[in-house]
Amino acid sequence: MDIMLADASHAFYGTGALLFWMLSLVVGSASILGILSMTMVIAPNVTARATGALRNRTFVSFLAGLPFLGLFLLFAAIARKAPPIGAVGALGLSLFVIVGFASAAEDIGRRLYWTCGKEGSRIAHLITGWLIFFFAACVPVIGWFLIL
């Protein structure tokens, strides 16, 4: 009897952990979508210019992001010795990452709308691009087929 009760308890807690993980995934993805959408409200010109640069000069945009990656890794290394300095540096660089991520999501969404022969607003492009990024992260096989 105790073994069956222990198995039932283990299954209950395992199911709870799975549901908590799924809820965290949904809430986290909605939060990131909200942050990306706010870039269009707070700094619409910056996001539009970054999207245009990404659309017209993809490889140059990739190369321009490499110094930011290097700085991010540098701040991560500094965070091991002086956590406050590393955290402030990483937070500052994350603002650039958010704008770049919003631009990439908007560009992917715009390309998907264009492929379907439809028009859409910038926010619709952003949401569609974010969903593609989300599916690419959660289900890599399906997500990468969507991006390619």
N, CA and C of each residue as an Amber inpcrd file, in Angstrom:
protein
   444
   0.8180000  -1.1930000   0.0000000   0.0000000   0.0000000   0.0000000
   0.8630000   1.2590000   0.0000000   1.9250000   1.2310000   0.8170000
   2.8040000   2.3910000   0.8890000   3.5380000   2.6130000  -0.4280000
   3.8580000   1.5320000  -1.1270000   4.5620000   1.6540000  -2.4080000
   3.6410000   2.3060000  -3.4390000   2.3700000   1.8930000  -3.4600000
   1.4280000   2.4840000  -4.4050000   1.1970000   3.9610000  -4.0950000
   1.1240000   4.2920000  -2.8240000   0.9460000   5.6740000  -2.4270000
   2.1700000   6.5120000  -2.7970000   3.3440000   5.9570000  -2.6440000
   4.5720000   6.6630000  -3.0100000   4.6300000   6.8800000  -4.5210000
   4.2230000   5.8730000  -5.3050000   4.1950000   6.0170000  -6.7590000
   3.1890000   7.0790000  -7.1890000   2.0290000   7.0910000  -6.5480000
   1.0200000   8.1000000  -6.8740000   1.5170000   9.4950000  -6.5070000
   2.1680000   9.6050000  -5.3670000   2.7150000  10.9000000  -4.9470000
   3.7960000  11.3670000  -5.9140000   4.6490000  10.4400000  -6.3230000
   5.7110000  10.7780000  -7.2780000   5.1080000  11.2310000  -8.6090000
   4.0930000  10.5590000  -9.0960000   3.4360000  10.9440000 -10.3530000
   2.7660000  12.3080000 -10.2270000   2.1380000  12.5570000  -9.0620000
   1.4800000  13.8520000  -8.8460000   2.4980000  14.9850000  -8.9000000
   3.6140000  14.8260000  -8.1990000   4.6280000  15.8780000  -8.1970000
   5.3020000  16.0160000  -9.5560000   5.4780000  14.9030000 -10.2500000
   6.0480000  14.9750000 -11.5980000   5.1300000  15.7130000 -12.5570000
   3.8330000  15.4690000 -12.4610000   2.8690000  16.1700000 -13.3080000
   2.8300000  17.6520000 -12.9600000   2.9020000  17.9570000 -11.6870000
   2.9280000  19.3560000 -11.2650000   4.1500000  20.0830000 -11.8050000
   5.2950000  19.4150000 -11.7890000   6.5130000  20.0280000 -12.3240000
   6.3840000  20.2670000 -13.8170000   5.7900000  19.3190000 -14.5250000
   5.5990000  19.4800000 -15.9670000   4.6490000  20.6400000 -16.2650000
   3.5590000  20.7160000 -15.5230000   2.6190000  21.8190000 -15.7320000
   3.2470000  23.1630000 -15.3700000   4.0390000  23.2000000 -14.3110000
   4.7250000  24.4360000 -13.9440000   5.7120000  24.8410000 -15.0330000
   6.4460000  23.8860000 -15.5810000   7.3970000  24.1640000 -16.6600000
   6.6710000  24.7120000 -17.8860000   5.5530000  24.1030000 -18.2420000
   4.7980000  24.5620000 -19.4140000   4.2160000  25.9540000 -19.1630000
   3.7010000  26.2050000 -17.9610000   3.1680000  27.5210000 -17.6290000
   4.2810000  28.5720000 -17.6550000   5.4420000  28.2140000 -17.1410000
   6.5860000  29.1390000 -17.1730000   6.9970000  29.4360000 -18.6000000
   6.9470000  28.4510000 -19.4610000   7.2920000  28.6370000 -20.8670000
   6.3130000  29.5910000 -21.5420000   5.0370000  29.4280000 -21.2830000
   4.0210000  30.2960000 -21.8890000   4.1430000  31.7220000 -21.3510000
   4.2830000  31.8610000 -20.0370000   4.3970000  33.1910000 -19.4430000
   5.6890000  33.8770000 -19.8890000   6.7710000  33.1240000 -19.9360000
   8.0410000  33.6910000 -20.3800000   8.0080000  34.1350000 -21.8270000
   7.4070000  33.3390000 -22.6900000   7.3250000  33.7160000 -24.1000000
   6.4160000  34.9230000 -24.2960000   5.3420000  34.9980000 -23.5310000
   4.4600000  36.1620000 -23.6240000   5.1650000  37.4130000 -23.0990000
   5.9810000  37.2540000 -22.0710000   6.7280000  38.3950000 -21.5440000
   7.7360000  38.9100000 -22.5560000   8.4410000  38.0000000 -23.1940000
   9.4190000  38.4140000 -24.2040000   8.7060000  39.0680000 -25.3760000
   7.5660000  38.5440000 -25.7820000   6.7970000  39.1760000 -26.8540000
   6.3700000  40.5750000 -26.4480000   5.9830000  40.7430000 -25.2080000
   5.6160000  42.0750000 -24.7210000   6.7940000  43.0330000 -24.7380000
   7.9640000  42.5540000 -24.3440000   9.1610000  43.3940000 -24.3660000
   9.5060000  43.7820000 -25.7960000   9.4260000  42.8210000 -26.7090000
   9.7260000  43.1230000 -28.1070000   8.7120000  44.1020000 -28.6880000
   7.4610000  43.9560000 -28.3120000   6.4360000  44.8830000 -28.7980000
   6.6690000  46.2920000 -28.2580000   7.1750000  46.3860000 -27.0520000
   7.4350000  47.6970000 -26.4730000   8.5460000  48.4300000 -27.2170000
   9.4400000  47.6960000 -27.8870000  10.4760000  48.3890000 -28.6520000
   9.8560000  49.1960000 -29.7810000   8.7250000  48.7350000 -30.3050000
   8.0540000  49.4690000 -31.3720000   7.3010000  50.6800000 -30.8280000
   6.9830000  50.6600000 -29.5510000   6.2900000  51.7930000 -28.9480000
   7.2950000  52.8210000 -28.4340000   8.3180000  52.3610000 -27.7570000
   9.2850000  53.2640000 -27.1420000  10.2500000  53.8460000 -28.1750000
  10.7770000  52.9960000 -29.0410000  11.7780000  53.4470000 -30.0180000
  11.4390000  52.9060000 -31.4070000  10.3550000  53.4020000 -32.0240000
   9.9600000  52.8380000 -33.3210000  10.9730000  53.1190000 -34.4290000
  11.6330000  54.2760000 -34.3860000  12.5930000  54.5910000 -35.4390000
  13.8440000  53.7240000 -35.3450000  14.2750000  53.4480000 -34.1300000
  15.4550000  52.6020000 -33.9500000  15.1730000  51.1970000 -34.4610000
  14.0160000  50.6660000 -34.1110000  13.6560000  49.3300000 -34.5660000
  13.4800000  49.2970000 -36.0810000  12.8730000  50.3310000 -36.6460000
  12.6830000  50.3810000 -38.1020000  14.0170000  50.4750000 -38.8270000
  14.9440000  51.2830000 -38.2920000  16.2570000  51.3910000 -38.9330000
  17.0220000  50.0770000 -38.8250000  16.9400000  49.4220000 -37.6880000
  17.6320000  48.1410000 -37.5190000  17.0290000  47.0800000 -38.4340000
  15.7120000  47.0900000 -38.5960000  15.0720000  46.1340000 -39.5030000
  15.4850000  46.4030000 -40.9430000  15.5360000  47.6790000 -41.3270000
  15.9770000  48.0240000 -42.6840000  17.4130000  47.6230000 -42.9260000
  18.2820000  47.8400000 -41.9500000  19.6820000  47.4360000 -42.0930000
  19.8000000  45.9260000 -42.1860000  19.0100000  45.2220000 -41.3990000
  19.0430000  43.7560000 -41.4490000  18.5280000  43.2500000 -42.7860000
  17.5110000  43.9040000 -43.3200000  16.9360000  43.4950000 -44.5980000
  17.9160000  43.7540000 -45.7580000  18.5830000  44.9120000 -45.7320000
  19.4360000  45.3020000 -46.8530000  20.8570000  44.7690000 -46.7470000
  21.3750000  44.6420000 -45.5320000  22.7600000  44.2340000 -45.3420000
  22.8190000  43.1560000 -44.2630000  22.4310000  41.9530000 -44.6140000
  22.3440000  40.8660000 -43.6380000  23.7100000  40.4920000 -43.0870000
  24.6850000  40.3050000 -43.9650000  25.9990000  39.8620000 -43.5250000
  26.7020000  40.9390000 -42.7030000  26.5690000  42.1880000 -43.1110000
  27.1670000  43.2980000 -42.3600000  26.5130000  43.4060000 -40.9850000
  25.2190000  43.1770000 -40.9100000  24.5290000  43.2010000 -39.6170000
  25.0330000  42.0830000 -38.7120000  25.2910000  40.9270000 -39.3080000
  25.8520000  39.8120000 -38.5320000  27.2320000  40.1830000 -37.9970000
  28.0700000  40.7560000 -38.8620000  29.4130000  41.1470000 -38.4350000
  29.3680000  42.2570000 -37.3890000  28.3860000  43.1500000 -37.4780000
  28.2580000  44.2210000 -36.4880000  27.8580000  43.6700000 -35.1270000
  27.2280000  42.5370000 -35.0890000  26.8300000  41.9360000 -33.8180000
  27.9490000  41.1980000 -33.1150000  29.0100000  40.8570000 -33.8260000
  30.1110000  40.1110000 -33.2030000  30.8140000  40.8890000 -32.0880000
  31.0920000  42.2060000 -32.2420000  31.6750000  42.9230000 -31.1000000
  30.7710000  42.9270000 -29.8720000  29.4630000  42.9790000 -30.0770000
  28.5460000  42.9250000 -28.9380000  28.6190000  41.5620000 -28.2500000
  28.7750000  40.5100000 -29.0340000  28.9440000  39.1830000 -28.4480000
  30.2310000  39.1370000 -27.6340000  31.3050000  39.7130000 -28.1880000
  32.5620000  39.7600000 -27.4510000  32.4400000  40.5510000 -26.1510000
  31.7580000  41.6860000 -26.2000000  31.5500000  42.4840000 -24.9860000
  30.6970000  41.7350000 -23.9650000  29.6810000  41.0370000 -24.4540000
  28.8250000  40.2660000 -23.5550000  29.6320000  39.1730000 -22.8600000
  30.5000000  38.4870000 -23.6120000  31.3480000  37.4550000 -23.0140000
  32.3500000  38.0720000 -22.0400000  32.8580000  39.2620000 -22.3610000
  33.7700000  39.9480000 -21.4570000  33.0690000  40.2900000 -20.1470000
  31.8550000  40.8150000 -20.2330000  31.1170000  41.1310000 -19.0130000
  30.7540000  39.8690000 -18.2400000  30.5290000  38.7790000 -18.9350000
  30.2650000  37.5120000 -18.2330000  31.5100000  37.0570000 -17.4870000
  32.6880000  37.2620000 -18.0760000  33.9250000  36.8990000 -17.3950000
  34.1790000  37.8300000 -16.2060000  33.8780000  39.1180000 -16.3770000
  34.0390000  40.0700000 -15.2720000  33.0770000  39.7290000 -14.1370000
  31.9030000  39.2220000 -14.4780000  30.8930000  38.9000000 -13.4660000
  31.3760000  37.8180000 -12.5110000  32.3320000  37.0160000 -12.9210000
  32.8570000  35.9850000 -12.0120000  33.6510000  36.6150000 -10.8740000
  34.3500000  37.7220000 -11.1730000  35.1560000  38.3830000 -10.1430000
  34.3990000  39.5120000  -9.4470000  33.6310000  40.2830000 -10.2240000
  32.8850000  41.4200000  -9.6680000  31.4570000  41.3670000 -10.2080000
  30.5770000  40.6170000  -9.5560000  29.2130000  40.4330000 -10.0700000
  28.4320000  41.7160000 -10.3540000  28.5120000  42.7600000  -9.5390000
  27.7230000  43.9630000  -9.8660000  28.1500000  44.6140000 -11.1780000
  29.4430000  44.6760000 -11.4350000  29.9230000  45.2930000 -12.6750000
  29.4960000  44.4550000 -13.8780000  29.6250000  43.1610000 -13.7720000
  29.2120000  42.2770000 -14.8640000  27.7200000  42.3410000 -15.1150000
  26.9410000  42.4470000 -14.0480000  25.4820000  42.5110000 -14.2090000
  25.0610000  43.8020000 -14.8860000  25.6710000  44.9180000 -14.5150000
  25.3220000  46.2000000 -15.1330000  25.7100000  46.1960000 -16.6040000
  26.8900000  45.6590000 -16.9110000  27.3280000  45.5880000 -18.3090000
  26.4360000  44.6840000 -19.1400000  26.0820000  43.5310000 -18.6000000
  25.2040000  42.6110000 -19.3230000  23.8170000  43.2060000 -19.5110000
  23.3330000  43.9330000 -18.5200000  22.0350000  44.5790000 -18.6470000
  22.0580000  45.6460000 -19.7390000  23.1280000  46.4330000 -19.7860000
  23.2580000  47.4460000 -20.8330000  23.3150000  46.8370000 -22.2190000
  24.0750000  45.7560000 -22.3590000  24.1600000  45.1120000 -23.6670000
  22.8600000  44.4080000 -24.0440000  22.1000000  43.9750000 -23.0580000
  20.8410000  43.2900000 -23.3710000  19.8480000  44.2250000 -24.0490000
  19.9650000  45.5280000 -23.8250000  19.0990000  46.4740000 -24.5310000
  19.3540000  46.4210000 -26.0350000  20.6180000  46.3200000 -26.4230000
  20.9480000  46.1790000 -27.8380000  20.4550000  44.8500000 -28.3880000
  20.5480000  43.8060000 -27.5660000  20.0870000  42.4850000 -27.9950000
  18.5800000  42.4960000 -28.2280000  17.8350000  43.1730000 -27.3710000
  16.3770000  43.2270000 -27.5160000  15.9940000  43.9260000 -28.8130000
  16.6620000  45.0510000 -29.1220000  16.3640000  45.7590000 -30.3740000
  16.7300000  44.8920000 -31.5760000  17.8750000  44.2240000 -31.5120000
  18.2710000  43.3400000 -32.6130000  17.3320000  42.1600000 -32.7720000
  16.8960000  41.6050000 -31.6550000  15.9780000  40.4710000 -31.7040000
  14.6220000  40.8950000 -32.2580000  14.1520000  42.0780000 -31.8590000
  12.8840000  42.5840000 -32.3920000  13.0060000  42.8400000 -33.8880000
  14.1420000  43.3570000 -34.3290000  14.3490000  43.6060000 -35.7570000
  14.3740000  42.3010000 -36.5480000  15.0750000  41.3020000 -36.0120000
  15.1310000  40.0120000 -36.7010000  13.7580000  39.3550000 -36.7540000
  13.0050000  39.4290000 -35.6550000  11.6640000  38.8430000 -35.6380000
  10.7480000  39.5580000 -36.6220000  10.8440000  40.8760000 -36.6740000
  10.0060000  41.6230000 -37.6110000  10.3700000  41.2890000 -39.0540000
  11.6620000  41.1500000 -39.3380000  12.0850000  40.8300000 -40.6990000
  11.6220000  39.4390000 -41.1100000  11.7370000  38.4690000 -40.2210000
  11.2770000  37.1170000 -40.5430000   9.7630000  37.1000000 -40.7380000
   9.0290000  37.8030000 -39.8890000   7.5760000  37.8800000 -40.0520000
   7.1850000  38.5620000 -41.3560000   7.8950000  39.6320000 -41.7090000
   7.6030000  40.3410000 -42.9610000   7.8520000  39.4290000 -44.1650000
   8.9310000  38.6600000 -44.1020000   9.2230000  37.7340000 -45.2040000
   8.1700000  36.6360000 -45.3130000   7.6780000  36.1640000 -44.1730000
   6.6360000  35.1430000 -44.2000000   5.3450000  35.7050000 -44.7730000
   4.9800000  36.9170000 -44.3790000   3.7850000  37.5550000 -44.9450000
   3.9620000  37.7520000 -46.4520000   5.1430000  38.1910000 -46.8640000
   5.4030000  38.4140000 -48.2830000   5.3070000  37.1030000 -49.0610000
   5.8230000  36.0130000 -48.4780000   5.7500000  34.7040000 -49.1280000
   4.3050000  34.2570000 -49.2990000   3.4660000  34.5640000 -48.3290000
   2.0470000  34.1930000 -48.4050000   1.2520000  35.1460000 -49.2830000
   1.8720000  36.2360000 -49.7330000   1.1790000  37.1940000 -50.5760000
   0.2400000  38.1040000 -49.8090000   0.5250000  38.3280000 -48.5350000
  -0.3400000  39.1620000 -47.7050000   0.4200000  40.3810000 -47.2260000
  -0.3120000  41.3910000 -46.8590000   0.2570000  42.5760000 -46.2220000
  -0.0290000  42.4660000 -44.7310000   0.7320000  43.1800000 -43.9600000
   0.5000000  43.1730000 -42.5270000   1.1640000  44.3610000 -41.8830000
   0.7760000  44.6560000 -40.6650000   1.3850000  45.7670000 -39.9450000
   2.7240000  45.3190000 -39.3640000   3.4750000  46.2830000 -38.8720000
   4.7750000  45.9550000 -38.2870000   4.6150000  45.0840000 -37.0540000
   3.5840000  45.3350000 -36.2770000   3.3830000  44.5290000 -35.0730000
   2.9730000  43.1040000 -35.4360000   2.2000000  42.9470000 -36.5140000
   1.8400000  41.5990000 -36.9710000   3.0810000  40.8570000 -37.4560000
   3.9730000  41.5710000 -38.1270000   5.2250000  40.9490000 -38.5630000
   6.0590000  40.5340000 -37.3540000   6.1040000  41.4010000 -36.3370000
   6.8760000  41.0930000 -35.1350000   6.3220000  39.8750000 -34.4140000
   5.0220000  39.8240000 -34.2680000   4.4070000  38.6850000 -33.5670000
   4.6250000  37.3940000 -34.3460000   4.4680000  37.4510000 -35.6540000
   4.6790000  36.2550000 -36.4740000   6.1280000  35.7980000 -36.4130000
   7.0550000  36.7410000 -36.5060000   8.4680000  36.3930000 -36.4080000
   8.8280000  35.8310000 -35.0470000   8.2290000  36.3920000 -33.9820000
   8.4950000  35.8710000 -32.6470000   7.9600000  34.4460000 -32.5140000
   6.7940000  34.1720000 -33.0760000   6.2590000  32.8090000 -33.0130000
   7.1730000  31.8240000 -33.7350000   7.7630000  32.2660000 -34.8370000
   8.6940000  31.3860000 -35.5430000   9.9370000  31.1450000 -34.6950000
  10.4630000  32.1970000 -34.0680000  11.5990000  32.0140000 -33.1550000
  11.2280000  31.0940000 -32.0050000  10.0140000  31.2510000 -31.4830000
   9.5600000  30.4300000 -30.3690000   9.4840000  28.9630000 -30.7860000
   8.8950000  28.6950000 -31.9550000   8.8240000  27.3170000 -32.4220000
  10.2090000  26.7600000 -32.7280000  11.1130000  27.5970000 -33.2180000
  12.4800000  27.1480000 -33.4900000  13.1890000  26.7640000 -32.1950000
  12.8880000  27.4810000 -31.1160000  13.5200000  27.1670000 -29.8380000
  12.8970000  25.9410000 -29.1810000  11.5810000  25.8050000 -29.2740000
  10.8970000  24.6920000 -28.6070000  10.9660000  23.3960000 -29.3960000
  10.7970000  23.4910000 -30.6840000  10.8120000  22.3110000 -31.5390000
  11.7850000  22.6050000 -32.6870000  13.0750000  22.3600000 -32.4840000
  14.0650000  22.7930000 -33.4670000  13.8410000  22.2670000 -34.8820000
  13.4010000  21.0450000 -35.0320000  13.2300000  20.5010000 -36.3740000
  12.1700000  21.2750000 -37.1440000  11.0180000  21.5020000 -36.5350000
   9.9410000  22.2390000 -37.2000000  10.3070000  23.7090000 -37.3340000
  10.8780000  24.2930000 -36.3000000  11.2140000  25.7080000 -36.3130000
  12.2210000  26.0720000 -37.3890000  13.2390000  25.2610000 -37.5780000
  14.2460000  25.5880000 -38.5770000  13.6920000  25.4070000 -39.9720000
  12.7490000  24.5030000 -40.1730000  12.1100000  24.4150000 -41.4850000
  11.2950000  25.6800000 -41.7590000  10.6810000  26.2530000 -40.7090000
   9.9360000  27.4980000 -40.8960000  10.8570000  28.6480000 -41.2600000
  12.0270000  28.7250000 -40.6030000  12.9510000  29.8240000 -40.8640000
  13.5780000  29.6790000 -42.2450000  13.9480000  28.4620000 -42.6140000
  14.5800000  28.2560000 -43.9110000  13.5500000  28.3580000 -45.0010000
